[in-house]
PDB file of N, CA and C in Angstrom:
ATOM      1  N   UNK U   1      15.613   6.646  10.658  1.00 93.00           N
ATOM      2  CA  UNK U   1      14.807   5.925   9.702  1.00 93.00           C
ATOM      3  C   UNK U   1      13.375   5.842  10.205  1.00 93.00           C
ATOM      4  N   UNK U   2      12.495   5.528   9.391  1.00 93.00           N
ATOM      5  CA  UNK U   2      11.097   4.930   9.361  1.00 93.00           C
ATOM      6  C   UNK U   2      10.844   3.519   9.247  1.00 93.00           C
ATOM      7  N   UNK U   3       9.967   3.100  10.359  1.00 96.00           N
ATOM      8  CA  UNK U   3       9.896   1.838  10.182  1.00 96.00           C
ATOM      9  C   UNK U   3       9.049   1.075   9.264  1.00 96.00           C
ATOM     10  N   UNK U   4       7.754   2.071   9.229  1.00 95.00           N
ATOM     11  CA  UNK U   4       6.930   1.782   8.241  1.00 95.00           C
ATOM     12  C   UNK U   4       6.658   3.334   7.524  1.00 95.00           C
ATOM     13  N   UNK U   5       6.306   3.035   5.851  1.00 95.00           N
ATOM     14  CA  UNK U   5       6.217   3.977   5.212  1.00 95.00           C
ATOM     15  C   UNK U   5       4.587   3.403   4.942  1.00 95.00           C
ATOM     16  N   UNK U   6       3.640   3.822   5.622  1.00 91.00           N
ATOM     17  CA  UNK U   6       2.253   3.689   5.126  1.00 91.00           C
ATOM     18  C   UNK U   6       1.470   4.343   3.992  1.00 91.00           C
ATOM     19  N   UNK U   7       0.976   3.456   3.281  1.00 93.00           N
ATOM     20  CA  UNK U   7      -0.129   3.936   2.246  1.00 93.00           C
ATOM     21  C   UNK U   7      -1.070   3.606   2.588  1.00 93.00           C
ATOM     22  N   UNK U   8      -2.228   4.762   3.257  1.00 90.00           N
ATOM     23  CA  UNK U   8      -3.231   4.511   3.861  1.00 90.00           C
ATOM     24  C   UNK U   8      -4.538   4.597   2.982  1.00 90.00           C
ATOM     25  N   UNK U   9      -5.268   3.714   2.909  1.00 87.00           N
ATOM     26  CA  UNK U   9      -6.765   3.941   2.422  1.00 87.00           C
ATOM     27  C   UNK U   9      -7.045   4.074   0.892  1.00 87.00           C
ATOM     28  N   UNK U  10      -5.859   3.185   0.025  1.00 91.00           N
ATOM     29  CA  UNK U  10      -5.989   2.856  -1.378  1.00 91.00           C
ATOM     30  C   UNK U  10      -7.611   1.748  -1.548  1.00 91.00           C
ATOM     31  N   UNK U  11      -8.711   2.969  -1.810  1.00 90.00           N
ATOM     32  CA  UNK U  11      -9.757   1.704  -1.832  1.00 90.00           C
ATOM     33  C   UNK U  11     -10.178   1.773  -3.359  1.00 90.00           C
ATOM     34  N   UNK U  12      -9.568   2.567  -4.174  1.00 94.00           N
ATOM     35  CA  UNK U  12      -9.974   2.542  -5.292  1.00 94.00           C
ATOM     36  C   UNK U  12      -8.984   2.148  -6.844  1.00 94.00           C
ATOM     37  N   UNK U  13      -9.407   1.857  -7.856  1.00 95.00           N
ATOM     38  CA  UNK U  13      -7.765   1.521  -8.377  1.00 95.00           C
ATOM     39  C   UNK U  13      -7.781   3.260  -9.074  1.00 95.00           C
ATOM     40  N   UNK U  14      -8.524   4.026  -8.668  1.00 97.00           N
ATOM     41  CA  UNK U  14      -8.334   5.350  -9.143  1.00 97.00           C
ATOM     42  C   UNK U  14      -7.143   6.203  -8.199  1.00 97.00           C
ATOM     43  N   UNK U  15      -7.202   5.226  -6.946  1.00 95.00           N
ATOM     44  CA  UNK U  15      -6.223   5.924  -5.833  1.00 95.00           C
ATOM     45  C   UNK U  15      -5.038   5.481  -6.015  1.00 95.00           C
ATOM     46  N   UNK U  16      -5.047   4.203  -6.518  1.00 96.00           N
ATOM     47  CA  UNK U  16      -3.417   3.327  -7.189  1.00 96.00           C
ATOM     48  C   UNK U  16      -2.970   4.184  -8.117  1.00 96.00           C
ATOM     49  N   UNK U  17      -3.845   4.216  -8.967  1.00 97.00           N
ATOM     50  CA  UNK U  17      -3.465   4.475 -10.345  1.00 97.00           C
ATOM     51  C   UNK U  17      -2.701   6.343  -9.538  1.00 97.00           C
ATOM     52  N   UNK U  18      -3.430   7.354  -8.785  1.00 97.00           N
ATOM     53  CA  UNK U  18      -3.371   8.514  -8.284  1.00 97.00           C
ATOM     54  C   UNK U  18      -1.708   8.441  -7.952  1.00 97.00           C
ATOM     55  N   UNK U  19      -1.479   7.369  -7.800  1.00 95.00           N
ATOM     56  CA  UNK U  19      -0.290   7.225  -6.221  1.00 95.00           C
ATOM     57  C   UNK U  19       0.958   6.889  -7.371  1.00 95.00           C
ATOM     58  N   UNK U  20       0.658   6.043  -8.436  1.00 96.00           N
ATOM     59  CA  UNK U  20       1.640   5.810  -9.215  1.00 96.00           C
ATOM     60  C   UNK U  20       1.953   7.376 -10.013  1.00 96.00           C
ATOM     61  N   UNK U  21       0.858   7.545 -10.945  1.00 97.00           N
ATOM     62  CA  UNK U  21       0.970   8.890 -11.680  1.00 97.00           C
ATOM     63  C   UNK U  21       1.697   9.950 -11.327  1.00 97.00           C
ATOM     64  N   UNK U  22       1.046  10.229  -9.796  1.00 97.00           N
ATOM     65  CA  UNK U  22       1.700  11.532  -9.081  1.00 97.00           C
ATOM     66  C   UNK U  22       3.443  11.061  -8.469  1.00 97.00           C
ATOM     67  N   UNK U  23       3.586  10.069  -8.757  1.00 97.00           N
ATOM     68  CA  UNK U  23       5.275   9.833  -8.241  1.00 97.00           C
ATOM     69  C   UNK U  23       5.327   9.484  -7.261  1.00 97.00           C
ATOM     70  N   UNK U  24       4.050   9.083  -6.224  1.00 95.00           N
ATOM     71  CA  UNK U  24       4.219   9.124  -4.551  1.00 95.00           C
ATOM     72  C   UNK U  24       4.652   7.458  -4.798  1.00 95.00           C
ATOM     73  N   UNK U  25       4.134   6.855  -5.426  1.00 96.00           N
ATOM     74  CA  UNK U  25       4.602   5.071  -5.459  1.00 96.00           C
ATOM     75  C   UNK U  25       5.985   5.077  -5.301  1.00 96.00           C
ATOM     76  N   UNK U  26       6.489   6.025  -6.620  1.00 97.00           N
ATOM     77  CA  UNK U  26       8.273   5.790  -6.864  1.00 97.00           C
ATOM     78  C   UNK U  26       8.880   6.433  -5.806  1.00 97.00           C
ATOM     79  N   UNK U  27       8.091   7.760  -5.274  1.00 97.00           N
ATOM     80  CA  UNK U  27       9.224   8.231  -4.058  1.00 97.00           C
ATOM     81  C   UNK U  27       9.436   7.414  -2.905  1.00 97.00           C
ATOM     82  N   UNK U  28       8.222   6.366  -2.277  1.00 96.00           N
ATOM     83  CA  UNK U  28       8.070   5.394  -1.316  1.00 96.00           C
ATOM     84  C   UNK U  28       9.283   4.739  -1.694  1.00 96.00           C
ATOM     85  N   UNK U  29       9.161   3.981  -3.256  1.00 97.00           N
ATOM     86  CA  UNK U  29      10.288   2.915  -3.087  1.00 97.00           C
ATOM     87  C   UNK U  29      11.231   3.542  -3.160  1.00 97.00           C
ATOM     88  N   UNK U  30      11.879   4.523  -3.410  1.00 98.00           N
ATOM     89  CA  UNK U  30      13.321   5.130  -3.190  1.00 98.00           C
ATOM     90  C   UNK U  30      13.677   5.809  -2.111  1.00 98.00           C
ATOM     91  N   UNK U  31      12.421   5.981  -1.153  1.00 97.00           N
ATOM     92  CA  UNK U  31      13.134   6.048   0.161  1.00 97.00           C
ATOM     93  C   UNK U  31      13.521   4.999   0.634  1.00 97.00           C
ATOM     94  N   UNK U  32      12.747   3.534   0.549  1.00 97.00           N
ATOM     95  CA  UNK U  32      13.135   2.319   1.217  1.00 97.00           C
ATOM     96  C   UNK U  32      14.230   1.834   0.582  1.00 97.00           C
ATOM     97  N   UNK U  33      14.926   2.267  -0.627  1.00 97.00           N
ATOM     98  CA  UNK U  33      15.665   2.112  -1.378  1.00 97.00           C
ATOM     99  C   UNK U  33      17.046   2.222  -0.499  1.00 97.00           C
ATOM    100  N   UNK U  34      17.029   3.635  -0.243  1.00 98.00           N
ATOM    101  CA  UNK U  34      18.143   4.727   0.701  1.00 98.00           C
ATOM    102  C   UNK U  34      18.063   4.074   2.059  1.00 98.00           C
ATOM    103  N   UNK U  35      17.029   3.093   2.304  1.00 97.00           N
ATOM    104  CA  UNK U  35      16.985   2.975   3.863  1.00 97.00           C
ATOM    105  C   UNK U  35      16.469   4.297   5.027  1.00 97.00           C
ATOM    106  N   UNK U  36      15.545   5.252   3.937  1.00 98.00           N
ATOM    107  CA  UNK U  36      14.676   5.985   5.143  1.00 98.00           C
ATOM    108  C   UNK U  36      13.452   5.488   5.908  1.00 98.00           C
ATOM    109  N   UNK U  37      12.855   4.344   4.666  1.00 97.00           N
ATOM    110  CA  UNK U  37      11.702   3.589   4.762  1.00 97.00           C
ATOM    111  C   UNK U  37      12.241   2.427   5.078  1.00 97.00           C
ATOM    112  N   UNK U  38      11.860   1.294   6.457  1.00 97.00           N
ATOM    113  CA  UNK U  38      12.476   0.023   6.451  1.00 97.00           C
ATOM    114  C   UNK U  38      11.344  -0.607   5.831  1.00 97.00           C
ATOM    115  N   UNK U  39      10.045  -0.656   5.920  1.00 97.00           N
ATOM    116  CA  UNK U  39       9.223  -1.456   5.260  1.00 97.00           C
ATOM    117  C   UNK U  39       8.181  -0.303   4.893  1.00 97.00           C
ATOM    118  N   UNK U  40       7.401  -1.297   3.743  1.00 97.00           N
ATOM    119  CA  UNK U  40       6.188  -0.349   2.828  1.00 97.00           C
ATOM    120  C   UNK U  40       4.552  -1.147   3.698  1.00 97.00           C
ATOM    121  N   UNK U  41       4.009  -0.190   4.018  1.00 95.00           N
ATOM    122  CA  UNK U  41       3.161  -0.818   4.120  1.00 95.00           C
ATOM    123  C   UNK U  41       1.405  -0.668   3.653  1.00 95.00           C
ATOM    124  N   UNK U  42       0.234  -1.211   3.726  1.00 94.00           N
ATOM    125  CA  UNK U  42      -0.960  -0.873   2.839  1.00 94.00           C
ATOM    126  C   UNK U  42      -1.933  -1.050   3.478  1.00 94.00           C
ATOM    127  N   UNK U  43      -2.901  -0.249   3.617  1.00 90.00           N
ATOM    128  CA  UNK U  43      -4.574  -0.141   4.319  1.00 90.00           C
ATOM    129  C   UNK U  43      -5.168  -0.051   3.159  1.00 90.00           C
ATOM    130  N   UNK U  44      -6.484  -0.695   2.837  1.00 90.00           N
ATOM    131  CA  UNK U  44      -7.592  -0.648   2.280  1.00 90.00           C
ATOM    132  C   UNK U  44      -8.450  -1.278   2.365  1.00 90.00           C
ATOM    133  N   UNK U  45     -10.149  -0.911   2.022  1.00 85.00           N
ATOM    134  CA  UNK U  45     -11.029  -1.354   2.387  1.00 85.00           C
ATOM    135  C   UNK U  45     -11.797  -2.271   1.287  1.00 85.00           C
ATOM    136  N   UNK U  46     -10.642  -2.511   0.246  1.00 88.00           N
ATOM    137  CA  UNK U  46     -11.216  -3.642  -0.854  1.00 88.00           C
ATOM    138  C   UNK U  46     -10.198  -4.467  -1.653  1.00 88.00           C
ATOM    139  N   UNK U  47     -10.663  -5.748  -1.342  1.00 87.00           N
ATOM    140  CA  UNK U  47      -9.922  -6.731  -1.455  1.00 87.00           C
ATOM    141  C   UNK U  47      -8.942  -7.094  -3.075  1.00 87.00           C
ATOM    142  N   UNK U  48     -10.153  -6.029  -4.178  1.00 90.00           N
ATOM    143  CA  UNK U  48      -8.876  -6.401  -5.559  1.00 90.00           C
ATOM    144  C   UNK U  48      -8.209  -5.292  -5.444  1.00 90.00           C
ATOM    145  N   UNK U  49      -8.260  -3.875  -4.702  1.00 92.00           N
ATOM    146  CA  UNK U  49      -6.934  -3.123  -4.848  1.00 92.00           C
ATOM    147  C   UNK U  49      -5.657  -3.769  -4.342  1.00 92.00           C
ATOM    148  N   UNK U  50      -6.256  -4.544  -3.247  1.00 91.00           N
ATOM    149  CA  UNK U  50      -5.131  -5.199  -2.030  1.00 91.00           C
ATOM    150  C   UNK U  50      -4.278  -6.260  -3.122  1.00 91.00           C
ATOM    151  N   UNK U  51      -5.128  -6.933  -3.859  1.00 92.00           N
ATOM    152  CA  UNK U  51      -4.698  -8.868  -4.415  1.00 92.00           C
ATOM    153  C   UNK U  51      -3.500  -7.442  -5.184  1.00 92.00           C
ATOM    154  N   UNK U  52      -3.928  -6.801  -6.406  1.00 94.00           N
ATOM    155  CA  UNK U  52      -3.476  -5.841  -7.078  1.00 94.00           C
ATOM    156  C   UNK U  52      -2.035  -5.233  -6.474  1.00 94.00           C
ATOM    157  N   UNK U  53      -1.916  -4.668  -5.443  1.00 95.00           N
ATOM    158  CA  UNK U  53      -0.873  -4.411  -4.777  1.00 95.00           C
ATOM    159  C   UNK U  53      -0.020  -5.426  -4.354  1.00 95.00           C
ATOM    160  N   UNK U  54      -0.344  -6.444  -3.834  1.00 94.00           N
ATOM    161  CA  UNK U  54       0.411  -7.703  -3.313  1.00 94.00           C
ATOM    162  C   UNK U  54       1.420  -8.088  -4.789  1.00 94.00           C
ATOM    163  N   UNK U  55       0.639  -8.298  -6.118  1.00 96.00           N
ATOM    164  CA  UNK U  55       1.048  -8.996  -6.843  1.00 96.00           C
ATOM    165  C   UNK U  55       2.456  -7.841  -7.710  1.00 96.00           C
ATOM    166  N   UNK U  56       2.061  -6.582  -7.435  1.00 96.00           N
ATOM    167  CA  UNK U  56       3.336  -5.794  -7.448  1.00 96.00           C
ATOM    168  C   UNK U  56       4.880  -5.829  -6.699  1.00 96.00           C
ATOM    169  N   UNK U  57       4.362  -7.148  -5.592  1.00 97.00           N
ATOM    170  CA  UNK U  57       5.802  -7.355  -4.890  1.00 97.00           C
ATOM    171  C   UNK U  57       6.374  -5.934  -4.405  1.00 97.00           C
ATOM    172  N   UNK U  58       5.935  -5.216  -3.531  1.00 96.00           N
ATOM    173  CA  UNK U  58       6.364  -4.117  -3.025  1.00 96.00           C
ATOM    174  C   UNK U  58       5.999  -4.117  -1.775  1.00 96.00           C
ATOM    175  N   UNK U  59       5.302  -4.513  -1.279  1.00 95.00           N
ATOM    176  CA  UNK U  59       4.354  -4.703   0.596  1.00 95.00           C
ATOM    177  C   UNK U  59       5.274  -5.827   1.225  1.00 95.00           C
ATOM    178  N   UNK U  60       5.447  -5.113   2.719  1.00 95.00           N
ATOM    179  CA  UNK U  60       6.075  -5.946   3.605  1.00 95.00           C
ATOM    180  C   UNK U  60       5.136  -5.856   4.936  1.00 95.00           C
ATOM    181  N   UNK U  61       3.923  -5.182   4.722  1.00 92.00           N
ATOM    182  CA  UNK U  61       3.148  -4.820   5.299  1.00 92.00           C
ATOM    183  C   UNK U  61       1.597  -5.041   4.777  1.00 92.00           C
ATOM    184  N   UNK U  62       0.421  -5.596   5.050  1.00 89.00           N
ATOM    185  CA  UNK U  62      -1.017  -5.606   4.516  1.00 89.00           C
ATOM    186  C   UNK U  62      -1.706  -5.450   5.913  1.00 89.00           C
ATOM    187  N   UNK U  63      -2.389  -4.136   6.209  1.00 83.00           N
ATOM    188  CA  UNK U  63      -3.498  -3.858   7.166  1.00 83.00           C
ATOM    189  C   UNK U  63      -4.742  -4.047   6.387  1.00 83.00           C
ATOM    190  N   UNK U  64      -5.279  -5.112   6.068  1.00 71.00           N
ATOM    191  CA  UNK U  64      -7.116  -5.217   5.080  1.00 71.00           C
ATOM    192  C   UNK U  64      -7.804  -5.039   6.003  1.00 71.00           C
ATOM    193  N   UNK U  65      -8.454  -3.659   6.047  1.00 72.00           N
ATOM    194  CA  UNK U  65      -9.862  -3.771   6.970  1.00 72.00           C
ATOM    195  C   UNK U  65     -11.088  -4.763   6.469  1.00 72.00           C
ATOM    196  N   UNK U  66     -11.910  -5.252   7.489  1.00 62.00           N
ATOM    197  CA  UNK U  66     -12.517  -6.169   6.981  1.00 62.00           C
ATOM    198  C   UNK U  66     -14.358  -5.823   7.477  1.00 62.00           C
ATOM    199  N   UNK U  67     -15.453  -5.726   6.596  1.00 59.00           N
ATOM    200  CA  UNK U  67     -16.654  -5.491   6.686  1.00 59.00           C
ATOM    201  C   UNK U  67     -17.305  -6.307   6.486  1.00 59.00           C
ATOM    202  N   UNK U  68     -18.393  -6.159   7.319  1.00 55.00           N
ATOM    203  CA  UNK U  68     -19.842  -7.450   6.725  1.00 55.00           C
ATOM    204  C   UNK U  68     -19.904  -7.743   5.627  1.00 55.00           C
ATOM    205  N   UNK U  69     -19.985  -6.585   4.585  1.00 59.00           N
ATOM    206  CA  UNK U  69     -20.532  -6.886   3.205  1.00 59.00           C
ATOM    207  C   UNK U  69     -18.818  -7.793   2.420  1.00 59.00           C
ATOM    208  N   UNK U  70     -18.258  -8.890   2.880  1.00 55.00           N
ATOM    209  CA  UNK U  70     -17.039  -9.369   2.890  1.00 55.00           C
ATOM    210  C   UNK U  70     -16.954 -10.659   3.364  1.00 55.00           C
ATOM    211  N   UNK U  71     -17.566 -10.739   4.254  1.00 56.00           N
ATOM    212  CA  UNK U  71     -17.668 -11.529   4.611  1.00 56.00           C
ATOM    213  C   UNK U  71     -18.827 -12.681   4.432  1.00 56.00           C
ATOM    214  N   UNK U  72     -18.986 -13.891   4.156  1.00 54.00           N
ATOM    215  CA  UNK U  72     -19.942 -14.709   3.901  1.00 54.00           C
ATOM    216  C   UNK U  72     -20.771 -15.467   4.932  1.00 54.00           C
TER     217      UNK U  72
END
């Protein structure tokens, strides 16, 4: 098995939207499904793709890189 199945560097919702369309979303969850994937996990460098993903209930994993222009 895999411990983590990473989706790296969703910073756009053009890359969500990319990841669902092309089937890579559904093949993630049906490997973790089968137990090849033990957890899903997510990198990106902006905070509404991230809220966006969270609220899909699919992440057991959130890596948010974090930048100046982010911080207050």
């Amino acid at each position: 098995y895999i411990d983590v199945g990473f989706l790296h560097c969703l910073d756009e919702e053009s890359d969500l939207a990319a990841y669902q369309e092309g089937g890579v979303l559904d093949y993630v969850l049906a490997l973790k499904k089968q137990g090849v994937i033990r957890h899903i996990g997510l990198s990106s460098h902006t905070p509404a793709v991230v809220e966006r993903v969270l609220d899909m209930h699919i992440l057991d994993i959130d890596l948010p890189f974090f930048c100046s222009k982010f911080v207050a």
